[in-house]
Steps between C-alpha positions, in 0.01 A plus 500: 500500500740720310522383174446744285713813407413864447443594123554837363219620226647597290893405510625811307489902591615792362504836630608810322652771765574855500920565596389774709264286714489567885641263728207239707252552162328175435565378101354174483315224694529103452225266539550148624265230666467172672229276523601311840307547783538694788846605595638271263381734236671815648851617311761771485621707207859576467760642235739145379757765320565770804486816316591817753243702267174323564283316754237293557235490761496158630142437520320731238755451243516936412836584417670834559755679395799520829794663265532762260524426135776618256356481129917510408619219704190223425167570359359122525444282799413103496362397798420144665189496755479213714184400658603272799270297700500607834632186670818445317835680487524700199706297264426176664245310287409624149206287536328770711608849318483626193633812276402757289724774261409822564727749203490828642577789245697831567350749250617880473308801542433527135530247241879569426697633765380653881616845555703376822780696492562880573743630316856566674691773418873385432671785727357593884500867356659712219683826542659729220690834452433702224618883395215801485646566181382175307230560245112399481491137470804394612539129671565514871487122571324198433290269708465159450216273673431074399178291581516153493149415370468438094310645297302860552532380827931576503419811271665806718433884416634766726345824655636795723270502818501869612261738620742801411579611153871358395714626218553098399274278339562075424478328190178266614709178325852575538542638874709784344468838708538818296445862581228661371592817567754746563735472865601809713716394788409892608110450539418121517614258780842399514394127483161302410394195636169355384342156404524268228219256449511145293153346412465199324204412223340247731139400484276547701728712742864656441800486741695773600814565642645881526890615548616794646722686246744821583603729214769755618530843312846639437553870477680640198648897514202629301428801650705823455519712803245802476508847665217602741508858334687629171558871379522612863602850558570699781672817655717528805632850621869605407572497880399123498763355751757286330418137602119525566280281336330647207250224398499116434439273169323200552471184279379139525589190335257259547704220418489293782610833711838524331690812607488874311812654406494894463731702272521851346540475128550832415442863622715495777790580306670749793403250752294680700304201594487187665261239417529164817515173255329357718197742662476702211556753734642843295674768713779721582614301832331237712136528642157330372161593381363208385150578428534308195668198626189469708297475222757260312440256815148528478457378173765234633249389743212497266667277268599258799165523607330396125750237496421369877115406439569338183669282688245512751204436220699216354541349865162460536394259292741237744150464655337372190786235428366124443137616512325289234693192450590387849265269670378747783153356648396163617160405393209531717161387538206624408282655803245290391698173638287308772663338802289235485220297266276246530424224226253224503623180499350342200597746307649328150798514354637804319236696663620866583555651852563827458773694266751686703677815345808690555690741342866613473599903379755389325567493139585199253584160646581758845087499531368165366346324779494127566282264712575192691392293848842525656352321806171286693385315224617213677299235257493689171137592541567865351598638227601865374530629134902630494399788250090571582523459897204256486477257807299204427453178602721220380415214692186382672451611830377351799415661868540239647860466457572803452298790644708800473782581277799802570596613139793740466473618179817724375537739166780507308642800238795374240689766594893464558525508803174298539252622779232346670206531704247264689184520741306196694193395331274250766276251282207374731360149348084497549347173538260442241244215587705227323460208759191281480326410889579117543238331732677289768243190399322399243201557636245599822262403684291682804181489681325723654176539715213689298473763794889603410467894563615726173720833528526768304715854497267746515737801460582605149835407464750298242760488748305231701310239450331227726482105461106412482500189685791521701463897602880475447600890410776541234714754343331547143679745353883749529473642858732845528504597833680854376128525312273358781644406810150346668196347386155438690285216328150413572451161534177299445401130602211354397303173545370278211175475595294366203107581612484843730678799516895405538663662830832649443755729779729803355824551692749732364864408455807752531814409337841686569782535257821428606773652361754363277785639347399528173609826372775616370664876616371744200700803421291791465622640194652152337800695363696837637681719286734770675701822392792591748752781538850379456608735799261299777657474821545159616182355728255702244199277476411502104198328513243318731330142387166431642304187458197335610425128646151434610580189705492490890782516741854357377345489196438839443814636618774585236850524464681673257860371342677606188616234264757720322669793671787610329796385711278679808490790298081549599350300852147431550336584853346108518187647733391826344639391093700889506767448255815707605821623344803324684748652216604782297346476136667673197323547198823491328556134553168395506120634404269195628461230750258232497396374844311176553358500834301227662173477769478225717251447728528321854274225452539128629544281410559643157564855403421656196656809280513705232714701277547881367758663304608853614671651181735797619576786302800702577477867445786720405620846666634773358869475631543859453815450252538846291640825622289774384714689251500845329526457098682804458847553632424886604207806413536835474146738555489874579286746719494871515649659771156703566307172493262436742523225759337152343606601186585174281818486432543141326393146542738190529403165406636193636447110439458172712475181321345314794117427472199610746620684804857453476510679136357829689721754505534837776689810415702694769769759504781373648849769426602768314512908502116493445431354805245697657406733230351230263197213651431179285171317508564170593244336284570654194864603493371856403744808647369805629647848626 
């Protein structure tokens, strides 16, 4: 009869709850029972106030966390457990339920305020102009970040993040940007761009956000215009023809390439001369030697060349942008991670099944790792510590409901965004010899003639054993045909003879194994780990899986399959387990792929498999990006003309930026009046006669 409803022990729970716990964590577990009988004593948890965040599991009474919690919007929940006896509707007799409070508390990181928020700069970027002229210590612009976490925790300093030297510095507290040394428009970049970087105070990890800032340098007229050569003299012959070009003044102003102007102040008071405004060209009519104008645009060149790779070296740290704040790996698992485990089924509560470990390369909150079952515990029987990584058992377990268990268990990191990783962990229930033998009767009877024959095994062997009355032969002990796959017994029968000698017969008994399929495909190693070139061709096989399955026939045949392959980016060969390349990789948009890949055997009428995890590595190539260039704009060497041939003459020098083989450099000849007369070594750049 069902007269009696389920009672919780106690009524009242509370639960105190980290705001950054995963989602699917278990946080509590209610207890209710009922002392009717039989199915009249079965019941149903459920949650009276439906509350989006939580759930319960209807029969174990562990609930989880299905939402993510907000410290800011509510950091208290009441709820109302029902437990409902199974036969009636849920709110249809309150004779047969009855409720519990469970107060679940949202606590913060630390004991005043969670470091939650990263701070958020209030522009996208920040440019500014500012004159070459200004003084050491002059304010270029200001910066200005705000966190909305109290305490320590909304405490922002700043920092430039630059691997180059900068004429700025920032006031740590202020954001200000100053110079901190003196500006040339002539020898420094036009422009910088580099990083800002806002931390906050939190504790036990900081966030950071970074801001790409622009400073433009404005050129002031703060060079005078120099000549190449003063106190020149010269003589020309008093039949020089009128008009010819006598010789040519040359001056640079190396602001910003403004124009020369040439005049003659004084000594051409009969006007004998004429100095070009413009070429600095002095003569007595029209034609050019501008030997020195050469030189003028050389130095022109050099300048534009010093100027050119500062930009260049100021470019370069674009590749370094974002580096240590932004959240740029996913977790990952430890190698040690099984693919399967096997617990006793009487093992007690709370007891430990193994600690799993991962690990994430990123900094701060970026690299804290957190645990959770996001999957397969399908009657709360598991647990897993969200900060340790500790599965253990949480509920009794019993084979014989449950045998085997498909866990996924998935790592989280707190970075923003938040990235996640999981693997397949198969828990295999032993029985444990928990269920007494139950006789059919209450007792035997039997009788038997006194010349009843006894047998025995005579073999040594605990696999086997023989009934002594009945000569009934039995399976004693765990047969493995993969170990043994036949047996031949010696069997003895003898009399009971109670005067005399007693007669007895030996026949020997063989006994075949069958096979069963009982073994699951192995891989042979349990994990692969692979480096490949970023330039495969497509249909490259990267790697061959192997595994081994002892069982006969269908059994023993495996397939291969892979759970995960990229959008078809990788295919498996499902005879031979080669893994090939079906697209292009680039190590630019991504460095490593983890493949989950499955054997399945054939048997019948059930099949068995396993898992490994192939973890990719993507391997960059030198792109060949740099020209090889020479440093200096032109050299000058000399020879004597009764040298001998091989003579050195001089040796040029030039650069490559690009690493390995596509930084080395070859020299080679390739114009010019010299061409012939003069042989370079193309190793060394060295000149010879």
């Amino acid at each position: 009869m069902n007269d009696l409803r389920p009672l919780f022990s106690p009524t009242t729970y509370s639960v105190t709850i980290a705001e950054s716990t995963p989602l699917r964590t278990s946080i509590a577990q209610v207890t209710a029972t009922d002392a009717d009988i039989g199915s009249n004593g079965e019941f149903y948890y459920y949650i009276k106030n439906k509350v989006d965040l939580f759930s319960v599991h209807p029969t174990s009474g562990v609930i989880s966390l299905s939402g993510r919690l907000n410290y800011d919007e509510k950091n208290r929940y009441d709820l109302e457990i029902l437990a409902v006896d199974r036969g009636m509707k849920l709110y249809g007799n309150n004779g047969v339920s009855s409720t519990a409070k469970l107060y679940v508390h949202i606590e913060r990181i630390n004991e005043h305020d969670a470091n939650d928020h990263t701070p958020e700069f209030q522009q996208l970027s920040y440019s500014s102009f500012v004159n070459e002229s200004v003084p050491v210590g002059s304010s270029v612009l200001a910066v200005s970040a705000v966190d909305e976490d109290r305490g320590e925790n909304g405490y922002i300093t700043y920092s430039i993040a630059s691997l180059n030297s900068l004429p700025f510095t920032i006031n740590q507290f202020t954001g200000v940007i100053s110079t901190s040394e003196e500006l040339d428009f002539e020898s420094s970049p036009e422009s910088y761009r580099f990083i800002v970087r806002a931390s906050d105070w939190g504790s036990p990890y900081r966030h950071e956000s970074e801001v790409n800032v622009t400073i433009y340098i404005g050129n002031v007229n703060d060079n005078k215009p120099l000549f190449e050569k003063v106190a020149c003299q010269g003589v020309i012959s008093s039949d020089f023809p009128v008009g010819g070009h006598i010789t040519a003044v040359s001056a640079i102003d190396i602001d910003e390439l403004e124009l020369v102007k040439y005049k003659i102040i004084s000594g051409n008071e009969l006007g004998f001369f004429y100095l070009n405004p413009d070429s600095g060209v002095l003569q007595l009519k029209k034609s050019l030697v501008n030997s020195g104008i050469k030189n003028i645009a050389q130095k022109l060149a050099e300048k534009l060349l010093k100027k050119a790779k500062a930009n260049v070296k100021l470019n370069l740290e674009d590749g370094f942008l974002d580096f240590y704040s932004v959240n740029r790996q996913a977790p990952h698992f430890d190698k040690s991670f099984p693919t399967d485990v096997k617990v006793s089924e009487d093992l007690p509560v709370g007891a430990t099944i193994l600690r799993i470990k991962a690990y994430d390369a990123d900094s701060g909150f970026n690299g804290r790792v957190l645990y959770t079952i996001s999957d397969g515990n399908v009657d709360s029987c598991f647990n897993i510590d969200m900060d340790m990584g500790i599965l253990s058992v949480l509920m009794p377990l019993d084979r014989e409901k449950t045998e085997l268990y498909l866990l996924n268990i998935t790592i989280y990191d707190l970075g923003n965004p938040q990235k996640s990783a999981w693997r397949l962990l198969t828990v295999t229930v032993e029985d444990a010899n928990d269920n007494k033998p139950v006789f059919l009767q209450d007792s035997y009877s039997v009788n038997i003639l006194e010349s009843t024959m006894t047998y025995s095994v005579l073999t040594d062997t605990h696999q086997f054993a023989i009934n002594s009355s009945t000569g009934v032969v039995y399976v004693a002990d765990q047969l493995d045909r993969e170990a043994k796959a036949n047996y031949t017994l010696k069997i003895e029968a003898r009399d009971r003879a109670e005067s005399g000698h007693q007669q007895f017969s030996v026949v020997p008994l063989k006994v075949f194994l069958d096979d069963v399929n009982d073994c699951s495909p192995a891989f042979i190693p349990s994990s692969y780990n692979v480096k490949v070139l970023e330039d495969l061709p497509v249909g490259t096989v990267i790697a061959w899986l192997e595994t081994h399955d002892p069982d006969l026939g269908l059994g023993g045949q495996v397939r291969y399959s892979l759970v995960n392959d990229y959008n078809g980016r990788f295919e498996i060969d499902k005879a031979s387990g080669a893994i090939r390349l079906i697209k292009e990789l680039d190590y630019e948009k991504q460095q490593f792929y983890n493949l989950t890949v499955r054997a399945k055997d054939k048997g019948r009428p059930v099949s068995l498999s396993s898992l490994s995890f192939v973890e990719v590595e993507v391997v960059d190539v030198n792109e060949n990006l740099y020209t090889p260039y020479f440093p200096d704009f032109a050299v000058i060497g000399s020879v004597k003309e009764n040298s001998r041939i091989g003579t050195s003459v001089l040796q040029v020098v030039a650069r490559d930026e690009d690493s390995g083989r596509d930084g080395e450099i070859q020299y080679s000849i390739r114009d010019g009046s010299g061409l012939g007369r003069f042989s370079i070594d193309e190793e060394t750049g060295e000149f010879c006669l």
